[in-house]
CSV table of C-alpha atoms in Angstrom, one decimal:
chain,number,residue,atom,x,y,z
A,9,LEU,CA,26.3,26.5,-5.0
A,10,ARG,CA,30.5,25.6,-4.6
A,11,SER,CA,30.0,28.7,-1.8
A,12,CYS,CA,28.5,26.7,0.7
A,13,SER,CA,30.0,24.7,3.5
A,14,ALA,CA,30.8,21.0,3.3
A,15,GLY,CA,28.0,19.4,5.6
A,16,ARG,CA,26.1,22.5,6.6
A,17,ALA,CA,23.1,20.8,7.8
A,18,ARG,CA,24.5,18.3,9.8
A,19,ARG,CA,26.4,20.6,11.8
A,20,THR,CA,22.7,22.8,12.4
A,21,ASN,CA,21.1,19.0,12.6
A,22,ALA,CA,20.8,20.1,16.5
A,23,SER,CA,19.4,23.5,16.5
A,24,ARG,CA,17.3,22.7,13.8
A,25,ARG,CA,15.5,19.6,15.3
A,26,ALA,CA,15.2,21.7,18.1
A,27,ARG,CA,13.6,24.2,17.2
A,28,LEU,CA,10.9,22.4,14.2
A,29,VAL,CA,10.1,19.8,18.0
A,30,ALA,CA,8.9,23.3,19.3
A,31,ARG,CA,7.6,25.0,16.5
A,32,PHE,CA,5.0,21.3,16.3
A,33,GLY,CA,4.5,22.3,19.8
A,34,ASP,CA,3.7,25.5,19.1
A,35,ILE,CA,0.8,23.9,16.6
A,36,TYR,CA,-1.3,22.5,19.4
A,37,ALA,CA,-0.7,24.7,21.0
A,38,GLN,CA,-1.6,27.1,18.7
A,39,GLU,CA,-3.5,26.9,15.1
A,40,ARG,CA,-5.4,23.4,16.1
A,41,VAL,CA,-7.0,25.5,18.6
A,42,ASP,CA,-7.7,28.2,16.0
A,43,ALA,CA,-8.4,25.6,13.7
A,44,GLU,CA,-10.9,23.8,16.4
A,45,THR,CA,-13.3,27.4,16.8
A,46,LEU,CA,-13.3,28.0,13.5
A,47,LEU,CA,-14.3,24.3,12.9
A,48,LYS,CA,-17.2,24.6,15.7
A,49,THR,CA,-18.7,27.2,13.9
A,50,TYR,CA,-20.1,24.7,11.6
A,51,ILE,CA,-19.5,21.4,13.2
A,52,SER,CA,-21.7,21.1,16.6
A,53,ASP,CA,-20.0,17.3,17.0
A,54,MET,CA,-16.6,17.8,19.4
A,55,GLU,CA,-15.4,14.4,17.8
A,56,MET,CA,-16.0,15.8,13.9
A,57,VAL,CA,-14.2,18.5,14.8
A,58,GLN,CA,-10.9,16.9,16.5
A,59,ARG,CA,-11.3,14.1,13.9
A,60,ILE,CA,-11.2,16.2,10.8
A,61,ILE,CA,-7.6,18.2,13.0
A,62,TYR,CA,-5.9,15.0,13.0
A,63,ILE,CA,-7.0,13.3,9.6
A,64,ALA,CA,-5.7,17.5,8.4
A,65,ALA,CA,-1.9,17.0,10.8
A,66,VAL,CA,-1.2,13.2,9.3
A,67,GLU,CA,-2.4,13.5,5.6
A,68,SER,CA,0.2,17.2,5.9
A,69,PHE,CA,3.2,15.0,6.8
A,70,HIS,CA,2.2,12.2,3.9
A,71,ALA,CA,1.2,15.7,1.5
A,72,ALA,CA,5.2,16.8,2.7
A,73,LYS,CA,6.8,13.8,2.9
A,74,MET,CA,6.0,12.7,-0.2
A,75,ALA,CA,6.5,16.4,-1.5
A,76,TYR,CA,10.1,16.4,-0.5
A,77,ARG,CA,10.9,13.3,-2.2
A,78,GLN,CA,10.1,14.3,-5.6
A,79,PHE,CA,12.0,17.7,-4.8
A,80,LYS,CA,15.3,16.3,-3.6
A,81,ILE,CA,15.0,13.7,-6.6
A,82,ARG,CA,15.3,16.7,-9.1
A,83,VAL,CA,18.0,18.8,-6.5
A,84,ARG,CA,20.1,15.9,-6.6
A,85,GLU,CA,19.9,15.8,-11.2
A,86,THR,CA,21.2,18.8,-11.2
A,87,LEU,CA,23.2,19.0,-8.6
A,88,SER,CA,24.8,16.0,-9.6
A,89,LEU,CA,26.1,16.9,-13.2
A,90,GLY,CA,28.4,18.9,-11.7
A,91,HIS,CA,29.3,17.8,-8.4
A,92,SER,CA,32.5,17.0,-7.9
A,93,GLY,CA,33.2,17.0,-4.1
A,94,PRO,CA,34.8,17.6,-1.3
A,95,GLU,CA,31.6,16.5,0.2
A,96,SER,CA,29.8,13.8,-0.6
A,97,LEU,CA,26.5,14.9,-3.2
A,98,GLU,CA,23.9,13.3,-0.5
A,99,ASP,CA,25.6,15.9,1.5
A,100,THR,CA,25.2,18.6,-0.9
A,101,VAL,CA,21.7,17.4,-1.7
A,102,LEU,CA,21.0,18.5,2.0
A,103,ASP,CA,22.5,21.7,2.3
A,104,TYR,CA,21.1,23.3,-0.5
A,105,ILE,CA,17.5,21.7,0.0
A,106,VAL,CA,17.7,23.2,3.6
A,107,ARG,CA,19.3,26.9,2.1
A,108,HIS,CA,16.3,26.7,-0.7
A,109,GLU,CA,13.3,25.6,1.9
A,110,ASP,CA,11.5,28.5,0.3
A,111,LEU,CA,11.0,26.7,-2.9
A,112,TYR,CA,8.9,24.0,-1.5
A,113,ASP,CA,5.5,24.4,-2.9
A,114,VAL,CA,3.5,24.6,-0.1
A,115,GLN,CA,0.3,25.5,-1.9
A,116,ALA,CA,0.4,22.5,-3.6
A,117,SER,CA,0.6,20.4,-0.3
A,118,VAL,CA,-2.2,22.3,0.9
A,119,ASN,CA,-4.1,20.8,-2.2
A,120,GLU,CA,-3.4,17.6,-1.8
A,121,VAL,CA,-4.2,17.4,1.8
A,122,ILE,CA,-7.8,18.9,1.0
A,123,ARG,CA,-7.7,16.1,-1.9
A,124,SER,CA,-7.4,13.2,0.6
A,125,MET,CA,-10.0,15.0,3.1
A,126,ASN,CA,-12.6,15.1,0.9
A,127,ILE,CA,-12.3,11.7,0.5
A,128,ASN,CA,-11.9,10.3,3.4
A,129,PRO,CA,-14.7,8.4,5.0
A,130,LYS,CA,-14.5,9.0,8.5
A,131,ILE,CA,-14.5,12.4,8.1
A,132,SER,CA,-17.9,14.9,6.8
A,133,PHE,CA,-18.5,18.5,6.2
A,134,PRO,CA,-21.5,20.7,5.8
A,135,PRO,CA,-21.7,20.9,1.5
A,136,GLU,CA,-21.6,24.7,1.7
A,137,ILE,CA,-18.1,24.7,3.2
A,138,ASP,CA,-14.7,23.3,2.2
A,139,PHE,CA,-12.3,21.8,4.5
A,140,ILE,CA,-9.8,25.3,3.0
A,141,VAL,CA,-11.3,26.7,6.1
A,142,ILE,CA,-8.3,25.0,7.7
A,143,ASN,CA,-5.7,26.2,5.3
A,144,THR,CA,-3.7,28.0,8.1
A,145,LEU,CA,-3.4,24.9,10.1
A,146,ILE,CA,-3.0,23.2,6.9
A,147,GLN,CA,-0.2,24.9,6.1
A,148,GLU,CA,2.1,25.5,8.7
A,149,MET,CA,2.0,21.5,9.7
A,150,CYS,CA,2.8,21.3,5.9
A,151,ARG,CA,5.5,23.7,6.1
A,152,VAL,CA,7.4,22.2,9.5
A,153,ALA,CA,6.3,18.5,8.2
A,154,PHE,CA,8.9,19.4,5.6
A,155,SER,CA,11.5,21.1,7.4
A,156,MET,CA,11.6,17.9,9.7
A,157,GLN,CA,12.5,15.4,6.6
A,158,THR,CA,15.6,17.6,5.9
A,159,LEU,CA,16.7,16.4,9.9
A,160,ILE,CA,19.4,13.1,10.5
A,161,PRO,CA,17.4,11.1,11.2
A,162,PRO,CA,14.0,12.9,9.8
A,163,LEU,CA,10.9,12.7,11.4
A,164,ASP,CA,7.7,12.0,11.1
A,165,VAL,CA,4.0,11.9,13.0
A,166,ALA,CA,2.9,7.9,14.4
A,167,PHE,CA,0.2,5.7,12.6
A,168,GLY,CA,-2.8,5.6,14.7
A,169,THR,CA,-6.1,3.9,14.3
A,170,ASP,CA,-9.9,4.0,16.2
A,171,GLY,CA,-9.5,0.7,18.5
A,172,GLU,CA,-6.1,0.7,19.1
A,173,LEU,CA,-4.5,-0.2,22.9
A,174,PHE,CA,-4.0,3.3,24.7
A,175,SER,CA,-0.3,4.0,25.0
A,176,GLU,CA,0.5,6.1,27.8
A,177,THR,CA,4.3,6.9,26.2
A,178,LYS,CA,2.5,8.2,23.0
A,179,TYR,CA,-0.4,10.1,23.9
A,180,TYR,CA,-2.1,12.2,26.5
A,181,ARG,CA,-5.8,11.1,27.7
A,182,SER,CA,-8.6,14.1,26.7
A,183,PHE,CA,-10.1,15.5,29.2
A,184,ASP,CA,-13.0,14.2,27.9
A,185,SER,CA,-11.9,10.6,27.7
A,186,ASP,CA,-13.1,7.4,30.1
A,187,PHE,CA,-9.5,7.0,32.0
A,188,THR,CA,-10.5,3.2,33.1
A,189,ALA,CA,-10.6,2.4,29.2
A,190,ALA,CA,-8.3,0.5,28.0
A,191,LEU,CA,-8.5,1.1,23.8
A,192,VAL,CA,-8.6,4.3,21.5
A,193,ALA,CA,-11.5,5.5,20.8
A,194,TYR,CA,-9.9,8.3,18.6
A,195,HIS,CA,-7.2,10.5,17.9
A,196,VAL,CA,-6.8,14.1,18.3
A,197,TRP,CA,-3.0,14.7,17.4
A,198,PRO,CA,-0.2,12.6,16.6
A,199,ALA,CA,2.5,11.7,18.3
A,200,LEU,CA,6.2,12.8,17.0
A,201,MET,CA,8.1,10.7,16.3
A,202,GLU,CA,11.8,9.9,15.8
A,203,ASN,CA,12.9,6.3,14.8
A,204,ASP,CA,10.7,4.4,16.5
A,205,VAL,CA,11.1,6.7,19.9
A,206,VAL,CA,8.5,9.9,20.8
A,207,ILE,CA,9.3,12.7,21.3
A,208,ALA,CA,6.5,14.6,21.8
A,209,LYS,CA,3.3,12.9,22.5
A,210,GLY,CA,0.0,13.4,20.4
A,211,GLU,CA,-3.6,13.3,22.8
A,212,ALA,CA,-6.5,10.8,22.4
A,213,VAL,CA,-9.8,9.6,23.4
A,214,THR,CA,-10.2,6.4,25.3
A,215,LYS,CA,-13.4,5.7,25.8
A,216,ARG,CA,-15.3,2.3,27.2
């Protein structure tokens, strides 16, 4: 541990941020579309399919953030025992997490996401199948969300509610939207935020 360079995580922050923002965009373009295609074989209601994917994305961030906090506490407790500098304990902890992100138990987060989705009143699934069918999407979202917590400042997804006022800065309208409607009927993909600034727009459906 002593051999890790001081503030390495801080020095690589910009390049890691750029890579993670790009990966978030890739998940939207690839894993989200794959999950949509898969879900459509079980569910004919397109709105339900898109709601499931949106909630999976938001819950993945929530689970990954919780896991990160717990992981960071354990690392800090361990490293504080022998820490003597020259870098701060916080920087040492961050460097360690960035170097050992493979220790993140992503499957535990996936299980947590699926548990949350099973009790979410806004989505439902045919009884013969399980949310585990979109495991790949959830896993990739958890991974990217966990890594985004190591950035300074960390990145998060915007909180969205049905019926909120549509924001041009936060979302693109889906092609099947009513473009004259002012309110969001439901969300398709969350916006990515840095503090209160939109880094990548999400997608929403507006209807009257």
